[in-house]
Amino acid sequence: MNDRELELLFIDLDNTLTNRRLVYERWATGFVRKHPEVAMSRDLEATRRALIDADGLGAVPRDHFCAAIANLFPVGARPPIDKVWLEFGEDFIASIEPDPEVTDAVEQLAKRYRLALLSNGSGERQRAKLDRLGLERHFHRLFISDEVGAAKPDPQIFEHALSVCGVPRKRALMIGDDPKRDIAGALAVGLPACWIARGRRWSETGVAATPALRLPATAPTWVVEDLPALAHQLLADSDQLD
């Protein structure tokens, strides 16, 4: 991509502005401390593994996740699923801590590009996460699925964001960690995309092996380890062009 043509960065939130694994591990530690009865019938490490398995790095459907958490409680003391989800949401957000390197990356990128958040989730929760990170002031626009009425990888949310921002898609870049929602979704509407790999390989994501999704079996425009790595690359290229 020619950096001189890049004007706008669409940035995902979960596991892009945050490291979801670290946040989840902090939540799990707090959960056991808050609910010692969960660990009474097993050791702490077994409880921790059960909590991690229940989440599946965020890939487990909400109802299945909440049911798995509820089933960790003793019989007769299991909370309803809606209570589990409400408590998880509040405590998970409270477990988010700013990463100085990510904060610096966002600040530096915001000096050169327009930034827009493009995230799935509820407006209330995603805005609360941004508040915990202290990053909202750097974003010109926030596009959150529950507020837009469409969720990634639906083309509608990408088209809506591009239209509101008034930037040609070839002058924008979608940045995110989810191979299907962020990357394949963006590429399907002709929007260049940068995949936040976090130690994974694109060949292992399964995107190319799922034609039923009706998404392009193609690779991301860019692949980087995390957002600071992308910022370093973009800004280094910009300095060379200047």
Coordinates of C-alpha atoms in Angstrom, one line a residue, residues 8-241:
L8 CA -8.3 6.7 7.4
L9 CA -7.7 3.8 9.7
F10 CA -10.7 1.7 10.9
I11 CA -9.6 -0.1 14.1
D12 CA -11.2 -3.0 15.8
L13 CA -11.4 -3.0 19.6
D14 CA -11.2 -6.4 21.3
N15 CA -7.9 -8.1 20.9
T16 CA -6.6 -5.2 18.8
L17 CA -6.6 -2.3 21.2
T18 CA -6.6 -4.8 24.0
N19 CA -4.8 -8.1 24.5
R20 CA -7.9 -10.2 25.2
R21 CA -6.0 -13.2 26.6
L22 CA -4.4 -11.0 29.3
V23 CA -7.7 -9.3 30.1
Y24 CA -9.5 -12.6 30.4
E25 CA -6.8 -14.1 32.6
R26 CA -7.1 -11.1 35.0
W27 CA -10.9 -11.5 34.9
A28 CA -10.5 -15.3 35.7
T29 CA -8.3 -14.5 38.7
G30 CA -10.8 -12.0 40.0
F31 CA -13.7 -14.4 39.4
V32 CA -12.2 -17.2 41.5
R33 CA -11.4 -14.6 44.3
K34 CA -15.0 -13.3 44.1
H35 CA -16.6 -16.8 44.0
P36 CA -14.4 -19.1 46.1
E37 CA -17.2 -21.7 46.1
V38 CA -16.4 -22.4 42.5
A39 CA -12.9 -23.6 43.4
M40 CA -14.0 -25.6 46.4
S41 CA -14.4 -28.9 44.5
R42 CA -11.3 -28.5 42.4
D43 CA -7.8 -27.0 42.7
L44 CA -7.2 -23.5 41.4
E45 CA -5.3 -24.6 38.3
A46 CA -8.2 -26.8 37.3
T47 CA -10.6 -24.0 37.9
R48 CA -8.5 -21.6 35.8
R49 CA -8.4 -24.2 32.9
A50 CA -12.1 -24.6 33.1
L51 CA -12.6 -20.9 32.8
I52 CA -10.3 -20.6 29.9
D53 CA -11.9 -23.5 28.1
A54 CA -15.3 -22.0 28.6
D55 CA -14.2 -18.8 26.7
G56 CA -12.4 -20.3 23.7
L57 CA -10.6 -17.0 23.2
G58 CA -14.0 -15.3 22.7
A59 CA -15.2 -17.7 20.0
V60 CA -17.7 -19.6 22.2
P61 CA -21.4 -18.4 21.7
R62 CA -22.7 -16.3 24.6
D63 CA -25.3 -18.8 25.8
H64 CA -22.8 -21.7 25.8
F65 CA -20.2 -19.6 27.6
C66 CA -22.6 -18.5 30.3
A67 CA -23.9 -22.0 30.8
A68 CA -20.3 -23.3 31.2
I69 CA -19.6 -20.7 33.8
A70 CA -22.8 -21.3 35.6
N71 CA -22.1 -25.1 35.7
L72 CA -18.9 -24.4 37.6
F73 CA -21.0 -23.4 40.6
P74 CA -22.2 -26.1 43.1
V75 CA -25.6 -27.7 42.2
G76 CA -28.3 -25.6 43.8
A77 CA -26.2 -22.4 43.7
R78 CA -25.9 -22.0 39.9
P79 CA -26.9 -18.5 38.8
P80 CA -29.1 -17.8 35.8
I81 CA -27.4 -17.2 32.4
D82 CA -28.5 -13.6 32.2
K83 CA -26.9 -12.9 35.6
V84 CA -23.7 -14.6 34.6
W85 CA -23.5 -12.4 31.4
L86 CA -24.2 -9.2 33.2
E87 CA -21.6 -9.9 35.9
F88 CA -19.0 -11.0 33.3
G89 CA -19.5 -7.9 31.3
E90 CA -19.0 -5.6 34.2
D91 CA -16.0 -7.5 35.7
F92 CA -14.4 -8.1 32.3
I93 CA -14.4 -4.4 31.5
A94 CA -13.0 -3.6 35.0
S95 CA -10.1 -6.0 34.2
I96 CA -9.0 -3.9 31.2
E97 CA -5.8 -2.0 31.7
P98 CA -4.2 0.3 29.2
D99 CA -1.1 -1.0 27.4
P100 CA 1.5 1.9 27.2
E101 CA 2.8 0.6 23.9
V102 CA -0.7 0.5 22.4
T103 CA -1.6 3.9 23.8
D104 CA 1.6 5.4 22.3
A105 CA 0.8 3.7 18.9
V106 CA -2.7 5.1 18.8
E107 CA -1.4 8.6 19.8
Q108 CA 1.2 8.5 17.0
L109 CA -1.2 7.2 14.4
A110 CA -3.8 9.8 15.3
K111 CA -1.3 12.5 14.4
R112 CA -1.0 11.4 10.8
Y113 CA -4.3 9.6 10.1
R114 CA -8.0 9.9 10.9
L115 CA -9.0 7.0 13.2
A116 CA -12.4 5.4 13.4
L117 CA -13.4 2.5 15.7
L118 CA -15.2 -0.3 13.9
S119 CA -16.3 -2.9 16.5
N120 CA -18.9 -5.5 17.1
G121 CA -20.8 -5.3 20.5
S122 CA -23.1 -3.1 22.5
G123 CA -22.5 0.6 22.5
E124 CA -22.5 0.8 26.3
R125 CA -19.9 -1.9 26.7
Q126 CA -17.6 -0.9 23.9
R127 CA -17.6 2.7 25.0
A128 CA -16.9 1.6 28.6
K129 CA -13.9 -0.3 27.3
L130 CA -12.6 2.7 25.4
D131 CA -13.0 4.7 28.5
R132 CA -10.9 2.2 30.5
L133 CA -8.2 2.5 27.8
G134 CA -8.4 6.3 27.7
L135 CA -8.4 6.3 23.9
E136 CA -11.7 7.7 22.8
R137 CA -10.4 11.2 22.2
H138 CA -8.2 9.9 19.4
F139 CA -11.1 8.6 17.3
H140 CA -13.0 10.8 14.9
R141 CA -15.9 8.3 14.7
L142 CA -17.2 5.3 16.6
F143 CA -19.0 2.6 14.6
I144 CA -20.4 -0.1 16.9
S145 CA -22.5 -2.9 15.6
D146 CA -25.5 -2.5 18.0
E147 CA -25.7 1.2 17.1
V148 CA -25.2 0.8 13.4
G149 CA -27.6 -2.1 13.1
A150 CA -25.2 -4.4 11.3
A151 CA -22.2 -6.4 12.6
K152 CA -18.9 -7.4 10.9
P153 CA -18.5 -9.2 8.5
D154 CA -21.8 -7.9 7.1
P155 CA -20.9 -5.5 4.2
Q156 CA -23.5 -3.0 5.5
I157 CA -21.3 -1.9 8.5
F158 CA -18.3 -1.4 6.3
E159 CA -20.2 0.5 3.6
H160 CA -21.9 2.6 6.3
A161 CA -18.6 3.6 7.9
L162 CA -17.0 4.4 4.5
S163 CA -20.0 6.6 3.5
V164 CA -20.1 8.5 6.8
C165 CA -16.3 9.1 6.8
G166 CA -16.4 10.1 3.1
V167 CA -13.2 8.4 2.2
P168 CA -12.6 6.2 -0.8
R169 CA -12.1 2.6 0.3
K170 CA -8.6 2.5 -1.3
R171 CA -7.6 5.3 1.0
A172 CA -8.7 3.4 4.1
L173 CA -7.4 0.4 6.0
M174 CA -9.3 -2.0 8.3
I175 CA -7.2 -3.2 11.2
G176 CA -8.3 -6.2 13.3
D177 CA -7.6 -9.6 14.7
D178 CA -10.6 -11.6 13.6
P179 CA -9.9 -13.4 10.2
K180 CA -13.6 -13.6 9.2
R181 CA -15.2 -10.5 10.8
D182 CA -12.4 -8.0 10.3
I183 CA -10.3 -9.2 7.4
A184 CA -12.5 -11.2 5.1
G185 CA -15.4 -8.9 5.8
A186 CA -13.3 -5.8 4.8
L187 CA -11.8 -7.5 1.7
A188 CA -15.3 -8.5 0.5
V189 CA -16.2 -4.8 0.0
G190 CA -12.8 -3.9 -1.5
L191 CA -11.4 -2.4 1.7
P192 CA -7.7 -3.2 2.3
A193 CA -7.2 -5.0 5.6
C194 CA -4.4 -5.5 8.1
W195 CA -4.5 -8.6 10.3
I196 CA -3.3 -8.5 13.9
A197 CA -1.8 -12.0 14.1
R198 CA -0.9 -12.3 17.8
G199 CA 1.3 -15.3 17.1
R200 CA -1.1 -17.0 14.7
R201 CA -0.6 -17.9 11.0
W202 CA -3.1 -16.9 8.4
S203 CA -2.9 -20.4 6.8
E204 CA -4.3 -21.8 10.1
T205 CA -7.3 -19.5 10.3
G206 CA -9.6 -21.6 8.1
V207 CA -10.9 -18.6 6.2
A208 CA -9.9 -20.1 2.8
A209 CA -11.6 -23.4 3.8
T210 CA -15.0 -22.0 4.5
P211 CA -16.7 -21.2 1.2
A212 CA -20.1 -21.2 2.9
L213 CA -19.3 -17.9 4.4
R214 CA -19.3 -16.3 0.9
L215 CA -16.2 -14.5 1.8
P216 CA -13.1 -14.2 -0.4
A217 CA -10.5 -16.8 0.0
T218 CA -7.6 -14.4 0.0
A219 CA -4.9 -13.1 2.2
P220 CA -4.8 -9.9 4.2
T221 CA -3.2 -6.8 2.6
W222 CA -0.8 -6.7 5.6
V223 CA 0.0 -9.0 8.5
V224 CA 1.6 -7.7 11.7
E225 CA 1.9 -9.0 15.2
D226 CA 0.1 -6.2 17.0
L227 CA -0.9 -2.6 16.7
P228 CA 2.4 -1.1 17.8
A229 CA 4.1 -3.1 15.1
L230 CA 1.8 -1.7 12.5
A231 CA 2.3 1.8 13.8
H232 CA 6.1 1.4 13.6
Q233 CA 5.8 0.2 10.0
L234 CA 3.4 2.9 8.8
L235 CA 5.2 5.7 10.5
A236 CA 8.6 4.5 9.4
D237 CA 7.3 4.4 5.8
S238 CA 5.9 7.8 6.2
D239 CA 9.2 9.3 7.4
Q240 CA 10.9 7.8 4.4
L241 CA 8.4 9.4 2.0

